[in-house]
Coordinates of C-alpha atoms and ligand atoms in Angstrom, one line a residue:
M284 CA 39.5 13.7 -4.3
K285 CA 35.7 13.8 -4.3
D286 CA 33.4 12.4 -1.6
I287 CA 36.3 12.0 0.7
K288 CA 34.2 11.2 3.8
K289 CA 32.3 8.5 1.8
I290 CA 35.6 6.9 0.9
V291 CA 36.9 7.1 4.5
N292 CA 33.7 5.4 5.7
K293 CA 34.1 2.7 3.0
F294 CA 37.6 1.9 4.3
I295 CA 36.4 1.8 7.9
A296 CA 33.6 -0.6 7.0
Y297 CA 36.1 -2.8 5.2
A298 CA 38.4 -2.8 8.3
D299 CA 35.4 -3.6 10.5
K300 CA 34.6 -6.6 8.3
Y301 CA 38.0 -8.0 7.4
L302 CA 40.8 -6.4 9.6
E303 CA 39.3 -6.8 13.1
L304 CA 39.3 -3.0 13.7
N305 CA 38.5 -2.5 17.4
K306 CA 35.4 -0.3 17.9
N307 CA 37.4 1.7 20.4
D308 CA 40.0 2.6 17.8
E309 CA 37.5 3.6 15.1
I310 CA 37.5 7.4 15.6
F311 CA 41.2 7.6 15.7
V312 CA 41.7 5.4 12.6
K313 CA 39.1 7.2 10.7
N314 CA 40.9 10.5 11.3
R315 CA 44.2 9.1 10.3
V316 CA 42.7 7.8 7.0
L317 CA 41.0 11.1 6.4
E318 CA 44.4 12.8 6.8
I319 CA 46.1 10.6 4.3
L320 CA 43.3 11.0 1.7
S321 CA 43.2 14.8 2.2
K322 CA 46.9 15.0 1.3
S323 CA 46.5 12.9 -1.8
T324 CA 46.6 15.0 -4.9
G325 CA 46.0 12.5 -7.7
E326 CA 42.8 11.0 -9.1
K327 CA 43.9 7.6 -7.9
L328 CA 45.7 6.6 -4.8
T329 CA 49.4 5.9 -5.2
L330 CA 50.9 2.6 -4.0
E331 CA 52.5 4.4 -1.1
E332 CA 49.2 6.0 -0.1
R333 CA 47.4 2.7 -0.4
D334 CA 50.1 1.1 1.8
E335 CA 49.7 3.8 4.4
I336 CA 46.0 3.5 4.5
F337 CA 46.1 -0.3 4.8
S338 CA 48.7 -0.1 7.5
T339 CA 46.5 2.4 9.5
L340 CA 43.5 0.0 9.1
S341 CA 45.6 -3.1 10.2
L342 CA 46.1 -4.3 13.7
M343 CA 49.5 -3.4 15.3
P344 CA 52.1 -6.3 15.1
S345 CA 51.6 -7.0 18.8
K346 CA 47.9 -7.7 18.3
I347 CA 48.6 -9.8 15.3
Q348 CA 51.0 -11.9 17.4
E349 CA 48.6 -12.2 20.3
K350 CA 45.9 -13.6 18.0
F351 CA 48.3 -15.9 16.1
S352 CA 49.8 -17.3 19.2
S353 CA 46.5 -18.0 20.8
L354 CA 45.4 -19.9 17.7
L355 CA 48.7 -21.7 17.4
A356 CA 48.5 -23.0 21.0
T357 CA 45.8 -25.4 19.8
D358 CA 45.9 -25.6 16.0
G359 CA 48.8 -24.5 13.7
K360 CA 46.6 -24.7 10.6
A361 CA 44.0 -22.4 12.1
A362 CA 46.7 -19.9 13.0
M363 CA 48.2 -19.9 9.5
D364 CA 44.7 -19.8 7.9
W365 CA 43.9 -16.7 9.9
F366 CA 47.2 -15.0 9.3
Y367 CA 47.2 -15.7 5.6
N368 CA 43.7 -14.3 5.1
Y369 CA 44.6 -11.3 7.2
C370 CA 47.6 -10.5 4.9
V371 CA 45.4 -10.9 1.8
H372 CA 42.8 -8.6 3.2
N373 CA 45.3 -6.0 4.4
D374 CA 46.6 -5.9 0.8
Y375 CA 50.1 -7.1 1.6
V376 CA 49.6 -10.4 -0.4
K377 CA 48.6 -9.3 -3.9
L378 CA 46.3 -12.2 -4.5
S379 CA 44.3 -10.6 -7.4
Q380 CA 47.5 -10.0 -9.3
L381 CA 48.8 -13.5 -8.6
N382 CA 45.7 -15.1 -10.0
K383 CA 46.4 -13.4 -13.3
N384 CA 49.7 -15.3 -13.8
P385 CA 49.5 -17.8 -16.6
R386 CA 50.0 -21.3 -15.1
F387 CA 49.8 -24.8 -16.5
N388 CA 50.7 -28.4 -15.5
R389 CA 52.5 -30.5 -18.1
N390 CA 54.8 -33.5 -18.2
G391 CA 54.9 -33.6 -14.4
L392 CA 55.8 -30.0 -13.9
I393 CA 54.0 -26.8 -12.9
I394 CA 54.9 -23.8 -15.0
T395 CA 54.0 -20.2 -14.3
I396 CA 54.9 -16.9 -15.9
N397 CA 55.2 -14.4 -13.1
K398 CA 53.6 -11.1 -14.2
A399 CA 52.7 -10.0 -10.7
K400 CA 56.2 -9.0 -9.6
P401 CA 56.7 -5.6 -11.0
E402 CA 59.6 -5.4 -13.5
F403 CA 61.4 -2.2 -12.6
K404 CA 62.6 -0.7 -15.8
N405 CA 63.6 2.4 -14.0
P406 CA 66.8 1.5 -12.1
Q407 CA 66.2 4.2 -9.6
K408 CA 62.8 2.7 -8.6
A409 CA 64.4 -0.8 -8.4
K410 CA 67.1 0.6 -6.1
Q411 CA 64.5 2.1 -3.9
E412 CA 62.6 -1.2 -3.7
N413 CA 65.6 -3.2 -2.7
S414 CA 67.3 -0.5 -0.6
V415 CA 67.2 -0.6 3.2
E416 CA 69.0 2.7 3.4
G417 CA 67.8 5.0 6.0
G418 CA 66.0 2.2 7.9
F419 CA 67.0 -0.1 10.8
A420 CA 67.2 -3.3 8.6
E421 CA 70.5 -4.7 7.5
C422 CA 69.0 -6.5 4.5
V423 CA 65.7 -6.8 2.6
I424 CA 64.4 -9.7 4.6
C425 CA 65.3 -8.5 8.1
R426 CA 62.4 -8.3 10.5
E427 CA 63.3 -4.6 11.0
N428 CA 61.5 -3.9 7.6
E429 CA 58.1 -4.4 9.3
G430 CA 56.3 -1.0 8.7
F431 CA 59.3 0.5 6.8
G432 CA 57.7 3.0 4.4
L433 CA 60.6 3.5 2.0
R434 CA 60.3 -0.1 0.9
N435 CA 56.5 -0.1 0.8
K436 CA 56.4 -2.4 3.9
R437 CA 54.0 -0.3 5.9
N438 CA 51.4 -3.0 5.8
L439 CA 53.8 -5.9 6.3
R440 CA 52.9 -8.0 9.3
T441 CA 55.1 -10.9 10.6
V442 CA 54.7 -13.5 13.3
E443 CA 57.2 -15.0 15.6
I444 CA 57.8 -18.7 15.8
T445 CA 60.3 -20.9 17.6
L446 CA 62.6 -23.2 15.5
G447 CA 65.3 -25.2 17.2
G448 CA 64.8 -23.2 20.4
E449 CA 65.7 -19.9 18.5
K450 CA 63.5 -17.0 17.5
W451 CA 62.4 -17.0 13.9
F452 CA 59.6 -15.2 12.2
W453 CA 57.2 -16.0 9.3
Q454 CA 55.9 -13.7 6.7
F455 CA 54.0 -14.2 3.4
S456 CA 55.4 -13.2 0.1
P457 CA 53.5 -10.3 -1.5
Y458 CA 54.2 -11.7 -5.0
G459 CA 54.2 -15.4 -4.0
Y460 CA 54.8 -18.1 -6.6
F461 CA 52.4 -20.7 -5.2
K462 CA 49.6 -21.3 -2.6
E463 CA 50.4 -19.5 0.7
H464 CA 54.0 -18.9 -0.3
G465 CA 56.0 -17.4 2.6
I466 CA 59.4 -17.3 4.2
A467 CA 60.7 -18.3 7.7
V468 CA 63.5 -15.9 8.7
N469 CA 65.9 -16.0 11.5
C470 CA 65.3 -13.0 13.8
K471 CA 69.1 -12.5 13.8
H472 CA 70.7 -11.2 10.6
I473 CA 73.2 -14.2 10.1
P474 CA 74.3 -15.7 6.8
M475 CA 72.5 -18.6 5.1
H476 CA 74.0 -21.9 6.2
I477 CA 73.1 -25.5 6.4
D478 CA 74.1 -27.8 9.3
K479 CA 72.4 -30.2 11.7
T480 CA 70.2 -27.4 13.2
T481 CA 68.7 -26.8 9.7
F482 CA 67.2 -30.3 9.7
I483 CA 65.9 -29.8 13.2
N484 CA 64.5 -26.4 12.4
L485 CA 62.7 -27.7 9.3
M486 CA 61.1 -30.5 11.4
D487 CA 60.0 -28.1 14.1
F488 CA 58.3 -26.0 11.4
V489 CA 56.3 -28.9 10.0
D490 CA 55.4 -30.0 13.5
L491 CA 53.8 -26.6 14.0
F492 CA 52.3 -26.4 10.5
P493 CA 51.9 -29.9 9.1
H494 CA 50.0 -28.7 6.1
Y495 CA 53.0 -26.8 4.8
F496 CA 56.3 -27.9 3.2
I497 CA 59.4 -26.0 4.1
G498 CA 62.9 -26.0 2.6
S499 CA 66.2 -24.2 2.4
N500 CA 68.0 -23.0 -0.6
A501 CA 71.6 -24.1 -1.1
A502 CA 73.9 -21.7 0.8
L503 CA 76.1 -21.1 -2.3
P504 CA 75.7 -18.6 -5.1
R505 CA 74.4 -19.6 -8.6
I506 CA 72.3 -22.5 -7.3
G507 CA 70.2 -21.0 -4.7
G508 CA 68.3 -17.9 -3.5
S509 CA 69.2 -14.3 -4.0
V510 CA 69.5 -13.4 -0.3
L511 CA 72.5 -15.4 1.0
A512 CA 73.3 -12.8 3.7
H513 CA 70.4 -13.7 5.9
D514 CA 69.4 -17.3 7.0
H515 CA 65.9 -18.1 5.8
Y516 CA 63.6 -20.9 4.5
Q517 CA 60.8 -20.9 2.0
G518 CA 57.6 -22.8 2.3
G519 CA 53.9 -22.9 1.7
R520 CA 50.8 -24.9 1.2
E521 CA 51.4 -26.4 -2.2
I522 CA 52.3 -30.0 -2.9
L523 CA 55.0 -29.6 -5.5
P524 CA 55.7 -32.0 -8.3
M525 CA 58.9 -33.5 -6.8
H526 CA 57.0 -34.3 -3.6
Q527 CA 54.9 -36.7 -5.6
A528 CA 57.7 -38.3 -7.5
T529 CA 58.1 -42.0 -6.7
A530 CA 61.2 -44.0 -5.8
A531 CA 63.5 -45.2 -8.5
Y532 CA 65.4 -47.2 -5.8
T533 CA 64.7 -47.9 -2.2
L534 CA 67.6 -48.4 0.3
Y535 CA 68.1 -49.0 4.0
H536 CA 71.0 -47.9 6.2
K537 CA 72.5 -50.5 8.5
D538 CA 72.5 -48.1 11.5
Y539 CA 69.1 -46.5 10.9
L540 CA 66.6 -49.3 10.2
D541 CA 63.6 -47.1 10.9
I542 CA 64.4 -45.0 7.8
I543 CA 63.4 -45.7 4.2
A544 CA 65.8 -44.0 1.8
E545 CA 64.6 -43.3 -1.7
V546 CA 66.5 -42.3 -4.8
V547 CA 63.7 -40.2 -6.3
S548 CA 62.6 -40.8 -9.8
W549 CA 63.2 -37.1 -10.8
N550 CA 65.3 -35.2 -13.3
G551 CA 67.3 -33.5 -10.5
S552 CA 69.4 -35.5 -8.0
V553 CA 67.3 -36.1 -4.9
I554 CA 67.5 -38.5 -1.9
R555 CA 64.4 -38.8 0.2
L556 CA 64.5 -40.0 3.8
V557 CA 61.2 -41.1 5.3
S558 CA 60.7 -41.9 8.9
K559 CA 58.5 -41.1 11.9
N560 CA 61.7 -40.8 14.0
R561 CA 63.0 -37.2 14.1
N562 CA 66.3 -38.1 15.6
S563 CA 67.1 -40.7 12.9
I564 CA 66.1 -38.3 10.2
S565 CA 68.4 -35.5 11.4
A566 CA 71.3 -37.9 12.1
L567 CA 71.2 -39.5 8.7
S568 CA 70.6 -36.2 6.9
E569 CA 73.7 -34.9 8.5
I570 CA 75.7 -38.0 7.4
I571 CA 74.6 -37.5 3.8
F572 CA 75.2 -33.8 3.9
N573 CA 78.8 -34.2 5.2
A574 CA 79.6 -36.9 2.7
W575 CA 78.2 -34.9 -0.2
I576 CA 80.2 -31.7 0.8
N577 CA 83.4 -33.6 0.3
Y578 CA 82.4 -35.9 -2.6
E579 CA 84.4 -35.6 -5.7
N580 CA 84.0 -37.4 -9.0
V581 CA 86.1 -35.7 -11.7
E582 CA 84.7 -38.0 -14.4
L583 CA 81.2 -36.7 -13.7
G584 CA 82.5 -33.1 -13.4
I585 CA 81.8 -32.9 -9.7
I586 CA 84.5 -30.8 -8.2
A587 CA 84.2 -30.5 -4.4
K588 CA 86.7 -27.7 -3.9
D589 CA 89.1 -25.5 -5.9
D590 CA 90.7 -22.0 -5.6
E591 CA 87.2 -20.5 -5.6
G592 CA 86.2 -22.5 -2.5
F593 CA 83.6 -25.3 -1.9
H594 CA 81.2 -26.2 -4.7
N595 CA 78.9 -29.0 -3.3
A596 CA 75.8 -28.0 -1.4
I597 CA 72.4 -29.3 -0.6
S598 CA 68.8 -28.0 -0.6
P599 CA 66.8 -29.9 2.1
T600 CA 63.1 -29.7 1.8
L601 CA 60.6 -31.3 4.1
R602 CA 57.0 -32.2 4.4
K603 CA 54.9 -34.4 6.7
T604 CA 52.7 -37.1 5.4
E605 CA 51.1 -40.2 6.8
R606 CA 54.5 -42.0 6.3
G607 CA 56.1 -39.5 8.7
Y608 CA 58.7 -36.9 7.9
E609 CA 59.8 -36.9 4.3
M610 CA 63.2 -35.1 4.1
N611 CA 64.2 -34.5 0.5
I612 CA 67.8 -33.8 0.1
I613 CA 68.6 -32.2 -3.3
L614 CA 72.2 -32.5 -4.2
R615 CA 73.7 -29.4 -5.9
N616 CA 77.1 -28.2 -7.2
N617 CA 77.9 -24.7 -8.4
V618 CA 81.2 -25.3 -10.2
V619 CA 81.8 -23.4 -13.5
S620 CA 83.9 -24.3 -16.5
K621 CA 85.1 -22.6 -19.7
E622 CA 82.3 -24.4 -21.6
F623 CA 79.7 -23.4 -18.9
P624 CA 80.6 -20.1 -17.3
D625 CA 77.2 -19.8 -15.7
G626 CA 77.5 -23.3 -14.1
V627 CA 78.2 -26.8 -15.2
F628 CA 75.0 -28.0 -13.3
H629 CA 72.9 -25.0 -14.3
A630 CA 70.5 -24.4 -17.2
H631 CA 72.7 -24.8 -20.3
P632 CA 72.9 -21.8 -22.7
Q633 CA 70.5 -23.2 -25.3
Y634 CA 67.7 -22.8 -22.7
H635 CA 68.6 -19.3 -21.4
M636 CA 65.9 -17.6 -23.5
I637 CA 63.4 -19.5 -21.3
K638 CA 65.3 -19.3 -18.0
K639 CA 68.7 -17.9 -17.2
E640 CA 68.4 -17.1 -13.5
S641 CA 69.5 -19.6 -10.7
I642 CA 67.4 -22.7 -10.4
G643 CA 66.6 -22.4 -6.8
L644 CA 64.7 -24.5 -4.3
I645 CA 61.3 -24.0 -5.9
E646 CA 62.2 -24.8 -9.4
A647 CA 64.3 -27.8 -8.2
Q648 CA 61.0 -29.1 -6.9
G649 CA 59.3 -28.8 -10.2
L650 CA 57.6 -25.4 -10.1
F651 CA 59.1 -23.2 -12.7
I652 CA 58.7 -19.4 -12.4
L653 CA 59.4 -18.0 -15.8
P654 CA 60.0 -14.3 -16.6
G655 CA 57.0 -12.1 -17.4
R656 CA 58.4 -11.1 -20.8
L657 CA 57.8 -14.7 -22.0
E658 CA 54.0 -14.3 -22.2
K659 CA 54.3 -11.8 -25.0
Q660 CA 57.2 -13.6 -26.7
L661 CA 55.5 -17.0 -26.7
N662 CA 52.2 -15.5 -27.9
Y663 CA 54.1 -13.9 -30.8
L664 CA 55.8 -17.2 -31.7
E665 CA 52.4 -18.9 -31.7
E666 CA 51.0 -16.3 -34.1
L667 CA 54.0 -16.8 -36.4
I668 CA 53.5 -20.5 -36.5
K669 CA 49.7 -20.3 -37.0
N670 CA 50.2 -18.0 -39.9
N671 CA 53.1 -19.8 -41.4
I672 CA 55.4 -16.8 -41.1
A673 CA 59.2 -17.2 -40.9
L674 CA 61.0 -16.5 -37.7
P675 CA 62.3 -12.8 -37.7
K676 CA 66.0 -12.2 -36.9
E677 CA 65.3 -10.6 -33.5
Y678 CA 63.8 -13.8 -32.4
A679 CA 66.7 -16.0 -33.4
E680 CA 67.3 -17.3 -29.9
F681 CA 63.9 -18.9 -30.1
K682 CA 64.7 -21.0 -33.2
M683 CA 64.7 -24.3 -31.4
V684 CA 61.3 -23.6 -29.8
Y685 CA 59.9 -22.4 -33.2
D686 CA 61.2 -25.4 -35.1
H687 CA 59.9 -27.9 -32.6
V688 CA 56.4 -26.4 -32.2
K689 CA 56.0 -26.0 -35.9
I690 CA 56.2 -29.7 -36.6
M691 CA 53.9 -30.7 -33.7
K692 CA 50.4 -31.6 -34.6
G693 CA 47.3 -30.2 -33.0
D694 CA 46.6 -27.0 -31.2
V695 CA 49.6 -24.6 -31.4
H696 CA 49.1 -23.2 -27.9
E697 CA 49.2 -26.7 -26.4
A698 CA 52.2 -27.6 -28.5
M699 CA 54.0 -24.5 -27.1
Q700 CA 53.2 -25.5 -23.6
N701 CA 54.6 -29.0 -24.3
E702 CA 57.7 -27.5 -25.6
I703 CA 58.2 -25.2 -22.6
A704 CA 57.7 -28.2 -20.3
R705 CA 60.2 -30.2 -22.2
I706 CA 62.8 -27.5 -21.9
C707 CA 62.1 -27.1 -18.2
N708 CA 62.7 -30.8 -17.7
C709 CA 66.0 -30.5 -19.7
I710 CA 67.0 -27.7 -17.3
L711 CA 66.3 -30.0 -14.4
K712 CA 68.5 -32.6 -16.0
D713 CA 71.2 -30.0 -16.4
T714 CA 71.1 -29.4 -12.6
A715 CA 71.4 -33.1 -11.8
V716 CA 74.8 -33.9 -10.4
F717 CA 74.3 -37.6 -11.1
K718 CA 72.9 -38.1 -14.5
D719 CA 72.4 -41.8 -13.9
K720 CA 70.4 -42.9 -10.8
K721 CA 72.8 -45.9 -10.3
Q722 CA 75.6 -43.4 -9.7
M723 CA 73.6 -42.0 -6.8
V724 CA 72.9 -45.5 -5.5
N725 CA 76.6 -46.1 -5.5
F726 CA 77.2 -42.8 -3.6
L727 CA 74.7 -44.1 -0.9
I728 CA 76.2 -47.6 -0.7
D729 CA 79.5 -46.1 0.2
L730 CA 77.8 -44.4 3.1
G731 CA 76.5 -47.8 4.5
F732 CA 73.2 -48.1 2.6
N733 CA 72.0 -51.3 1.1
L734 CA 69.5 -51.9 -1.7
Ligands
ZN1237 ZN1 68.8 -9.4 7.2

């Protein structure tokens, strides 16, 4: 590597400006960076070397916590703003890559194609990325990953927060799907679960950070997150489409007159509880949760329990507005059938070329994260249509998309986006446990609600 001292000085100047490098640490840090660069053999720095340099330039976790806590004492937003910018500057949040993701708003949904998350074609590399072998962590989201080199977490920084009187921590996602996307993780490695404390924890979180939403995936496979072994929530600064959906029906509960309950006008099945009273929200959320877990309606295909275990679950997701706490309870069911082996209330097979993976918390709220391969595939389909070329055999699974876009008038790219949004809305309808909102009203009336 040429001009090595010049490069070191550049890094140090960067750390002075953006990473709050203490003047008293400068000589030490400079020599550490020099050493890493001296050992580098390639023309360009590898991801590992870059990580190592940025970790060396970053404050130690204790200093990060000190600053975060001091800001949090008076202003949660200021604390998160500072921490987020820090994680962008220390290269943990790959913002420049995220900004390259195609993204559009259509038919009430936000749709993104996630190119930022590397697609590991080499299974060995993927294994390394997800492995915690040789480290102190029990899983990929344990706090013990902070600084763990074998998973490129050298420059990861986390901050501790208190939820429900317990220790949790917050970290931003390197390949986040939306504005300031992060996860709140229990400091203890305990399985995902939802109970009364979940509602309280979520409210504690938005009390600390009222500019964020926070939610939990359903704690069952096929309908939720990929990490069920460790309790965690997802949140961030974006107002997602479901948050803005209005009420199809408004109800009141006889015992909780300070709560407005809304059957949300949304393609999924969502009940929204709105109140300024925390205790009422957590009590009524628990009533709905317990009723849903045991609810069965064979006619609608809702099987609560069979040989495989329980199938009903909820995804609660919360934000704070001028109306108070808005607790959205998304009703989910993960039962499978012969006809739908991937899930009765999952994206049906005719849409799998667009999205086959679980429809988790983020998609259920109207932000669809589609696989990176689609960018190329959809561009190719657009070219075929523009040039009036027939659909080749290897693209047979896209026949529906091709046929629909072909007969749409106007700009082909826009027509393609309309079609993708239409499919995503159909997927949301597939996940709805109550296809008719009146069925959901009846479910609530049985729990003591009135229209
Ligand atoms: Zn863990």
